[in-house]
One Martini backbone bead per residue (centre of mass of N, CA, C, O) as a GRO file, in nm:
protein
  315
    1UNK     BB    1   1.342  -6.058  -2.594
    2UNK     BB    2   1.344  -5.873  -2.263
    3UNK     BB    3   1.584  -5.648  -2.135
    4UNK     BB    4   1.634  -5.542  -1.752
    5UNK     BB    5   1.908  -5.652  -1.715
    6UNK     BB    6   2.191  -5.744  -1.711
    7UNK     BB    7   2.347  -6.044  -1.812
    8UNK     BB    8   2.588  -5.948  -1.619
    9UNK     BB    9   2.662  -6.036  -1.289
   10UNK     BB   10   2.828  -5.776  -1.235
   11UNK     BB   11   2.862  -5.545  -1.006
   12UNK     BB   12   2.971  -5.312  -1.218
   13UNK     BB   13   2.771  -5.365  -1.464
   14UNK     BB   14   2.498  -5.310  -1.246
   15UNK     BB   15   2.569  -5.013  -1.183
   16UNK     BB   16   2.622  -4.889  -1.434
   17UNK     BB   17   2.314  -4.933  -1.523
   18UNK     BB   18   2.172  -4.772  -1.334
   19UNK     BB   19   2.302  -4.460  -1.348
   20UNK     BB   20   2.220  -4.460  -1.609
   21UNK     BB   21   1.941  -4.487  -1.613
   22UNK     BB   22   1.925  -4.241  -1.365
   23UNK     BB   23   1.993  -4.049  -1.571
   24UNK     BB   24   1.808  -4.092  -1.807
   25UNK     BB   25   1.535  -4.050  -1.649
   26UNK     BB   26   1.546  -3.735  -1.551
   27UNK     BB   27   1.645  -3.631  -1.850
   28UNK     BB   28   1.357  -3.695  -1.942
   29UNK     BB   29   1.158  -3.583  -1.737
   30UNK     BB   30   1.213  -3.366  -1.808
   31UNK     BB   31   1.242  -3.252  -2.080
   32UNK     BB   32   0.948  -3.375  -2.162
   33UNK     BB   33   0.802  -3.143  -2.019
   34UNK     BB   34   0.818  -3.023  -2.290
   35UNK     BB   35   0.886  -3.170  -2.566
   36UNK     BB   36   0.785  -3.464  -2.458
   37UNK     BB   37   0.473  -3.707  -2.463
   38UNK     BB   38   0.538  -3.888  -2.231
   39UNK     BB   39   0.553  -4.148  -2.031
   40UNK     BB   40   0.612  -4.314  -1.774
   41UNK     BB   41   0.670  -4.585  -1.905
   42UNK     BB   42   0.819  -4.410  -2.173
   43UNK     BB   43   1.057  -4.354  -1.989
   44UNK     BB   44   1.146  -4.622  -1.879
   45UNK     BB   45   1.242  -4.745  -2.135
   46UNK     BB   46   1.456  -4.541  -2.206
   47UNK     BB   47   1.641  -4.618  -1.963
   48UNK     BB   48   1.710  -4.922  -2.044
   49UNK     BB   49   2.016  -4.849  -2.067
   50UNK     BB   50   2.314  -5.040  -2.071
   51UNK     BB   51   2.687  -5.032  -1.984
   52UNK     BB   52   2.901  -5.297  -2.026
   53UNK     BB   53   3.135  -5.510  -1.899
   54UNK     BB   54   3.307  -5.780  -2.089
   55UNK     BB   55   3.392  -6.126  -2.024
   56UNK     BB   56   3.575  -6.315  -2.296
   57UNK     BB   57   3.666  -6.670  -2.378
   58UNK     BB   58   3.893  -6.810  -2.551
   59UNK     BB   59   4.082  -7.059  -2.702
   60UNK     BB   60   4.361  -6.993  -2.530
   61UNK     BB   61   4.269  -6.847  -2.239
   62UNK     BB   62   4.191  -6.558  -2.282
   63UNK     BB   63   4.061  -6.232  -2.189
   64UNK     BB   64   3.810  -6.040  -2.317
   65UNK     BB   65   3.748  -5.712  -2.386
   66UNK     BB   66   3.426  -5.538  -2.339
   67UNK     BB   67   3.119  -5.357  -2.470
   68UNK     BB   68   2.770  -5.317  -2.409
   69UNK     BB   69   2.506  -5.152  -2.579
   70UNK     BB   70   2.194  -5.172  -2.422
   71UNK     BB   71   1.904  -5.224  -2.570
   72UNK     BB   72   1.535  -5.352  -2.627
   73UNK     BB   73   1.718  -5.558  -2.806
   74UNK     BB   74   1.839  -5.849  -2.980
   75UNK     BB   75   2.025  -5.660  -3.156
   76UNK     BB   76   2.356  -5.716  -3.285
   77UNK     BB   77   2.675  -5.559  -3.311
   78UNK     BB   78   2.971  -5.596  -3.414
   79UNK     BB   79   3.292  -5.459  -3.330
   80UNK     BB   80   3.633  -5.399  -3.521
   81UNK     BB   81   3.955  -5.321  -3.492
   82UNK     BB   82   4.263  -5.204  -3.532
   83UNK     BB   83   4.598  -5.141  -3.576
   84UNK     BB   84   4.656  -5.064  -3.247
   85UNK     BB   85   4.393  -5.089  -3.160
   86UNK     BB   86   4.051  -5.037  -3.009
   87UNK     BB   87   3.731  -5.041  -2.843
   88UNK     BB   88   3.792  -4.685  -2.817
   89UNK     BB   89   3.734  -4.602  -3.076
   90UNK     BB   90   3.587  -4.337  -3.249
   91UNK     BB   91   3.492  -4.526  -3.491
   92UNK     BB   92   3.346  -4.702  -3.281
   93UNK     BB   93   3.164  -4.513  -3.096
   94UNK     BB   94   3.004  -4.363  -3.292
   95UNK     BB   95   2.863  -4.588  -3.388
   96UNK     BB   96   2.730  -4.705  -3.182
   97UNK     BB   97   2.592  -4.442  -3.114
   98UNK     BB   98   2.409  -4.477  -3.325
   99UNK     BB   99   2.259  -4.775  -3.303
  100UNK     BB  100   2.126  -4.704  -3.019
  101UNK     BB  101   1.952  -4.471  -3.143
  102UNK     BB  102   1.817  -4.730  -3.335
  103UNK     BB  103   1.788  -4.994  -3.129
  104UNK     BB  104   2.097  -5.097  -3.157
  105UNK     BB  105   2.321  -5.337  -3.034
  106UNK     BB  106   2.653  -5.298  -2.909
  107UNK     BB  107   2.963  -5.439  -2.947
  108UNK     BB  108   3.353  -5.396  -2.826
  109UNK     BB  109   3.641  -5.498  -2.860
  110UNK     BB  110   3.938  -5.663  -2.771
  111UNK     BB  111   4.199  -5.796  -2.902
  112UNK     BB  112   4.417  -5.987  -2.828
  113UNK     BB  113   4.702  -5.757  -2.704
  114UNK     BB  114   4.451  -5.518  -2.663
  115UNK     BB  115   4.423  -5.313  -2.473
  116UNK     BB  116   4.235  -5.519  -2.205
  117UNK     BB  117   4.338  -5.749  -2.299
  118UNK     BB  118   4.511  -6.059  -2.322
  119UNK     BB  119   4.776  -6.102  -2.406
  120UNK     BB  120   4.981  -6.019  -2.697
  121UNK     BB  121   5.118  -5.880  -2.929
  122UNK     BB  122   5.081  -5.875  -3.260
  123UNK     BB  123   5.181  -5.984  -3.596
  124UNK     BB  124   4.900  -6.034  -3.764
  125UNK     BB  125   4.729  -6.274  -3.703
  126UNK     BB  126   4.419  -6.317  -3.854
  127UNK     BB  127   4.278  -6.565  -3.738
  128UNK     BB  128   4.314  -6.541  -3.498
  129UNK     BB  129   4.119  -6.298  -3.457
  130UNK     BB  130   3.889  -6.494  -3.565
  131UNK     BB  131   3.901  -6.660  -3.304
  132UNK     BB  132   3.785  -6.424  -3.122
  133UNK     BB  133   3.514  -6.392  -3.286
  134UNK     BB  134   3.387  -6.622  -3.230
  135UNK     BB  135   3.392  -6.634  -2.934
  136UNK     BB  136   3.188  -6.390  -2.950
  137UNK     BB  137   2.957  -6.473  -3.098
  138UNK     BB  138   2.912  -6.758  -2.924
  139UNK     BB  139   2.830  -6.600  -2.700
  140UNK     BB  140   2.567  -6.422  -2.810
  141UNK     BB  141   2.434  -6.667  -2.882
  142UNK     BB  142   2.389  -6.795  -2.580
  143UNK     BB  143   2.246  -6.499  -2.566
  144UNK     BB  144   2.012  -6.500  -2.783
  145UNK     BB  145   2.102  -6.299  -3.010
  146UNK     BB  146   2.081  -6.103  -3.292
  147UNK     BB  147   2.289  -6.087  -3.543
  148UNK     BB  148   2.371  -5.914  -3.791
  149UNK     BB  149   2.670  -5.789  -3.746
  150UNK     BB  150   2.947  -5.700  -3.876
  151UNK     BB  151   3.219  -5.434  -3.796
  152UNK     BB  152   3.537  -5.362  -3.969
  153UNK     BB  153   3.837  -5.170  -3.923
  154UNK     BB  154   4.084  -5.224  -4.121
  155UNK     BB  155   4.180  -5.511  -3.990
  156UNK     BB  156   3.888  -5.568  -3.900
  157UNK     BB  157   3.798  -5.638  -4.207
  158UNK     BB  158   3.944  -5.873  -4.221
  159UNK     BB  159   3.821  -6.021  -4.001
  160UNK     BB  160   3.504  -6.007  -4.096
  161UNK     BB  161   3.552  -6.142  -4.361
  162UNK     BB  162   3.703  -6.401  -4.268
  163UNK     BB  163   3.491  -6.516  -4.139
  164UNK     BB  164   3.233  -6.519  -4.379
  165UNK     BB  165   3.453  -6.768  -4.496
  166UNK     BB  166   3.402  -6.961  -4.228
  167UNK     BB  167   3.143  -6.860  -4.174
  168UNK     BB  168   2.768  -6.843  -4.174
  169UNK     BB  169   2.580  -6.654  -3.970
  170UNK     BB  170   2.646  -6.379  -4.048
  171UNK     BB  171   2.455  -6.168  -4.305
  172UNK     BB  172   2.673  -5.913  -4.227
  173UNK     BB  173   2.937  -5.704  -4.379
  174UNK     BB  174   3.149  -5.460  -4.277
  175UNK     BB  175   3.379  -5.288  -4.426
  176UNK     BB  176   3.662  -5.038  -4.335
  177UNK     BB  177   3.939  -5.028  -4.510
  178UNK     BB  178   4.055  -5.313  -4.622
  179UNK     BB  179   4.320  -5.533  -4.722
  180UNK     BB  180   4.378  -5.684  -4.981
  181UNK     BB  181   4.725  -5.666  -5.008
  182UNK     BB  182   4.905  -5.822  -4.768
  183UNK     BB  183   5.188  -5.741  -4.910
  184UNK     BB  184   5.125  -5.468  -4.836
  185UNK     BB  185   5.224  -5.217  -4.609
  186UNK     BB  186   5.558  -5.288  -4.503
  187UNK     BB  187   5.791  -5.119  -4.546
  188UNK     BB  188   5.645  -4.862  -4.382
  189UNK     BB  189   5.748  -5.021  -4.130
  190UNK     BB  190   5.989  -5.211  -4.163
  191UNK     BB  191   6.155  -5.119  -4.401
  192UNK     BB  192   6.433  -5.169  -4.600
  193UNK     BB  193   6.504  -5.464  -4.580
  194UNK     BB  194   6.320  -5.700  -4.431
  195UNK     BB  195   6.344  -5.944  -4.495
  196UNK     BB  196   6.665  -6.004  -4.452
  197UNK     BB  197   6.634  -5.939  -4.164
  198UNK     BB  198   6.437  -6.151  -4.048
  199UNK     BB  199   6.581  -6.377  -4.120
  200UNK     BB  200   6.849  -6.327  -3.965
  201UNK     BB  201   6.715  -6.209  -3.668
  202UNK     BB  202   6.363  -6.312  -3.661
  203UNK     BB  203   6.297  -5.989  -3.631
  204UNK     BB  204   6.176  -5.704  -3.538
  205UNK     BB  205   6.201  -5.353  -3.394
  206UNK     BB  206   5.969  -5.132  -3.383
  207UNK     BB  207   5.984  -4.758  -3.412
  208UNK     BB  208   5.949  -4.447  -3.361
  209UNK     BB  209   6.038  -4.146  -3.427
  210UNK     BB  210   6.192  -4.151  -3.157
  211UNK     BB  211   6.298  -4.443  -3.104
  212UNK     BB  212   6.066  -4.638  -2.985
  213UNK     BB  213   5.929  -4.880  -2.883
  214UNK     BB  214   5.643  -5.056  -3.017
  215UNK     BB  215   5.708  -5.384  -3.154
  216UNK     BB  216   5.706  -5.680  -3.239
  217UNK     BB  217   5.842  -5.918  -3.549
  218UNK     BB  218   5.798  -6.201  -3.656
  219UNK     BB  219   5.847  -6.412  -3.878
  220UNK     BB  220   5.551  -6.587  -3.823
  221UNK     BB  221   5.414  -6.310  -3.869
  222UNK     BB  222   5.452  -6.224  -4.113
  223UNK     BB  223   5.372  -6.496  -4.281
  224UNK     BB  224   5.080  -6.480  -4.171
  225UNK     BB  225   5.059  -6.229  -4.370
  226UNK     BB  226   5.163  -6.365  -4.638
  227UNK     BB  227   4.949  -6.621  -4.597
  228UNK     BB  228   4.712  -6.442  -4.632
  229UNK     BB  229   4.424  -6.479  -4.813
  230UNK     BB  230   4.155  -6.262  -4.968
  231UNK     BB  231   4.086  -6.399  -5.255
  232UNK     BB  232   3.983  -6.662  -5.118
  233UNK     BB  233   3.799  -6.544  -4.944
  234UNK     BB  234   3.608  -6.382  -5.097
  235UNK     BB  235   3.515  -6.623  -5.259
  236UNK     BB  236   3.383  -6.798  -4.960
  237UNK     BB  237   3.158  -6.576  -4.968
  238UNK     BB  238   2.844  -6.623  -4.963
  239UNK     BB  239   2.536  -6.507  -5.135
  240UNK     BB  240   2.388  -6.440  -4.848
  241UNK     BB  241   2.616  -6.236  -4.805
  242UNK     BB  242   2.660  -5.931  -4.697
  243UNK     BB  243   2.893  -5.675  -4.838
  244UNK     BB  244   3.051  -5.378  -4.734
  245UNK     BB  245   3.224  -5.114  -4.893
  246UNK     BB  246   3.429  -4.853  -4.748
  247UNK     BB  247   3.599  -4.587  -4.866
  248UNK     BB  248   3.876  -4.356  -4.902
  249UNK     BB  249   3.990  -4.185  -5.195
  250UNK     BB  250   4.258  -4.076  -4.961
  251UNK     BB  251   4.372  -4.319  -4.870
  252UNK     BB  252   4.723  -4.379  -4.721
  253UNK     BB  253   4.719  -4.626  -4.643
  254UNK     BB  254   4.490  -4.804  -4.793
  255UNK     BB  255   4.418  -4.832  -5.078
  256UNK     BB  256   4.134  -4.806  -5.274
  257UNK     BB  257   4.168  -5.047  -5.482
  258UNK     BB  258   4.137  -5.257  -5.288
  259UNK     BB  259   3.804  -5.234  -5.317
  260UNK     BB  260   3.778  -5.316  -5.604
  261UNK     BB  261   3.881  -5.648  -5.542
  262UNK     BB  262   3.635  -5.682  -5.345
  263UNK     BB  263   3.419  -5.617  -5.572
  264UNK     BB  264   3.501  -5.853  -5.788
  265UNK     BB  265   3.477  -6.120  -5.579
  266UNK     BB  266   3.220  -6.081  -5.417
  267UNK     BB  267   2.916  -6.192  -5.460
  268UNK     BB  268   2.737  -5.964  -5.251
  269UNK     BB  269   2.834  -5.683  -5.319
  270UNK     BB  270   2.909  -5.311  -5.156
  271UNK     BB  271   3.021  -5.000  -5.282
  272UNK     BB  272   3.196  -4.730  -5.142
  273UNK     BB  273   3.286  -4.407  -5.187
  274UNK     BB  274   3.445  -4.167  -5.041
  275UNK     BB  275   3.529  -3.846  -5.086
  276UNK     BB  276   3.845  -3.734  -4.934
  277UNK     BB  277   3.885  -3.936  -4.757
  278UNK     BB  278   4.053  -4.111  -4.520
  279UNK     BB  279   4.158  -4.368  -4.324
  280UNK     BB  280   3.940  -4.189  -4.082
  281UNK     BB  281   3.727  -4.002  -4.174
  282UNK     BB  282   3.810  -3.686  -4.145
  283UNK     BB  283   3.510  -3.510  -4.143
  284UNK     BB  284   3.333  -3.824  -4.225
  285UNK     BB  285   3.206  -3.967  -3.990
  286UNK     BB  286   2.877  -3.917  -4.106
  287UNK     BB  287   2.909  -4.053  -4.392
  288UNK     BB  288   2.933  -4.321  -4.275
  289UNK     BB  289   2.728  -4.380  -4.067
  290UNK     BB  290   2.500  -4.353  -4.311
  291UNK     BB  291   2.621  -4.630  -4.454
  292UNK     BB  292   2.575  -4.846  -4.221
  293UNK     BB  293   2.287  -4.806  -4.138
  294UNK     BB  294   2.158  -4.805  -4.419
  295UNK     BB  295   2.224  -5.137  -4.454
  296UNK     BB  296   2.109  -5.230  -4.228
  297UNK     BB  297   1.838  -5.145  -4.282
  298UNK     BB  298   1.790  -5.296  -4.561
  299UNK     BB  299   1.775  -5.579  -4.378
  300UNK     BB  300   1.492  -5.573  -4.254
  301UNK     BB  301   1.453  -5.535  -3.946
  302UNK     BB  302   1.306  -5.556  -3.665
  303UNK     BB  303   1.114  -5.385  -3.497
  304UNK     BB  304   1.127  -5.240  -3.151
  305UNK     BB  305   0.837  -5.216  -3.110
  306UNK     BB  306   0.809  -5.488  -2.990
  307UNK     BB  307   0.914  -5.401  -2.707
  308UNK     BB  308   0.794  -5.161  -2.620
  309UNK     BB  309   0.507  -5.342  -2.623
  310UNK     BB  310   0.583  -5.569  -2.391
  311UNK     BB  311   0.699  -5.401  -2.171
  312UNK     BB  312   0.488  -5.228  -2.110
  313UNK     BB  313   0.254  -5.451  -2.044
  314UNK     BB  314   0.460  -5.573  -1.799
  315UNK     BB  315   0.407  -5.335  -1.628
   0.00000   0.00000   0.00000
């Protein structure tokens, strides 16, 4: 199936492709005659870029705000931000960004309570999350697309580890930095004798260090986070799907150790480690990009050179 517009119809995402297109056609247009033997033909399929802004409903009747970066193929890949994160991270508009270049649709999205989704901000609520990532999933089946992988950083992984013990439909599996023991990494944010007060007072109200609110915490999402098991997900994870674990060994907020445990447990996993990384891959996020790349590449997909010789013909 190839798309020459995009699949919503909404007058802004409509505007917004051909914009792209038309300058992507002139910048293709000139630069090509110094520099590519390009047809007129190859560079209107150039052009056939577009970047869609799209609004998914959840089970709960939120609706989740994404970015569809889509080029002439229906491999697509989705990516899934951490926490406190948007889907306007850094480390996943670069990742979109790569596979772009690869010809393969990204899609990026924020998580209900998250960026420009609809929701409360939640602590914890990982399956909730689950369920936002399948609401996501199962639009982009019925339109067609074939969806190839999940990439999910820091919680983000999280939710896509979650998601492939519980669904078995997506083949990949890309985890970046996500947390194996979900009981650690709590007193850092919340203090010292946390359990005590939150007991008492049914939530905590985390405060940045000027002493400004960040958000609530309460009795139940905490729960929620000591409540969600790592280690039967992990096992739950059938060996038909691939999973590559990426992690770097300077992580100072999940450490490196968390990768290792899910490297024991998974099936079919695959582990790296970058040496000197830290939790956002600073300095590294091109070793990154270049084993997410390859991982996929790995997973044999159809090239898209049959997208560009259908299109061809068809015009």
């Amino acid at each position: 199936m190839t798309r020459l517009i995009p699949s919503e119809k909404s007058v802004d995402s409509t505007c917004e492709f051909y914009i792209i297109s038309v300058l992507y056609y002139f910048s293709v247009s000139v630069t090509s005659q110094f520099l590519f033997p390009f047809t007129y033909l190859e560079q209107l399929y150039l052009s056939a870029i577009s970047k869609q802004r799209i609004l998914i409903p959840n089970q709960y009747g939120e609706k989740l705000v994404g970015v569809l970066e889509q080029v002439q193929s229906d491999n697509l890949v989705i990516l899934c931000h951490g926490f406190q994160a948007s889907k306007d991270d850094s480390i996943l508009v670069s990742i979109a960004d790569a596979l772009i270049k690869e010809e393969i649709c990204a899609f990026r999205f924020d998580f209900a309570g998250n960026g420009e989704s609809e929701g409360i901000f939640r602590y914890g609520h990982y399956h909730r999350e689950v369920d936002d990532l399948r609401a996501v999933v199962s639009y982009f089946l019925n339109q067609k697309y074939n969806i190839i992988a999940i990439v999910g950083h820091s919680k983000g992984g999280n939710a896509a580890l979650l998601y492939a013990s519980k669904y078995h439909d997506i083949p990949l599996i890309i985890n970046m930095s996500g947390r194996f023991g979900l009981n650690h990494g709590i007193q850092g944010r919340l203090g010292k004798g946390f359990m005590q007060r939150i007991t008492k007072h049914g939530f905590i109200d985390v405060k940045d260090k000027f002493g400004n609110f960040e958000y609530r915490v309460t009795h139940d999402s905490l729960m929620d986070r000591l409540n969600t098991d790592m280690h039967a997900a992990s096992c739950s994870i059938p060996k038909e799907i691939r999973v590559l674990t990426i992690h770097g060994s300077k992580d100072q907020t999940v450490p490196v150790q968390d990768a290792y445990e899910f490297a024991k447990l998974i099936p079919n996993h695959k582990l790296h480690v970058i040496e000197g990384a830290n939790h956002r891959y600073t300095e590294y996020i091109e070793n990154l990009i270049v084993l997410v790349l390859q991982f996929i590449k790995e997973s044999q997909i159809p090239s898209p050179k049959g997208e560009k010789e259908k299109l061809i013909s068809r015009l």
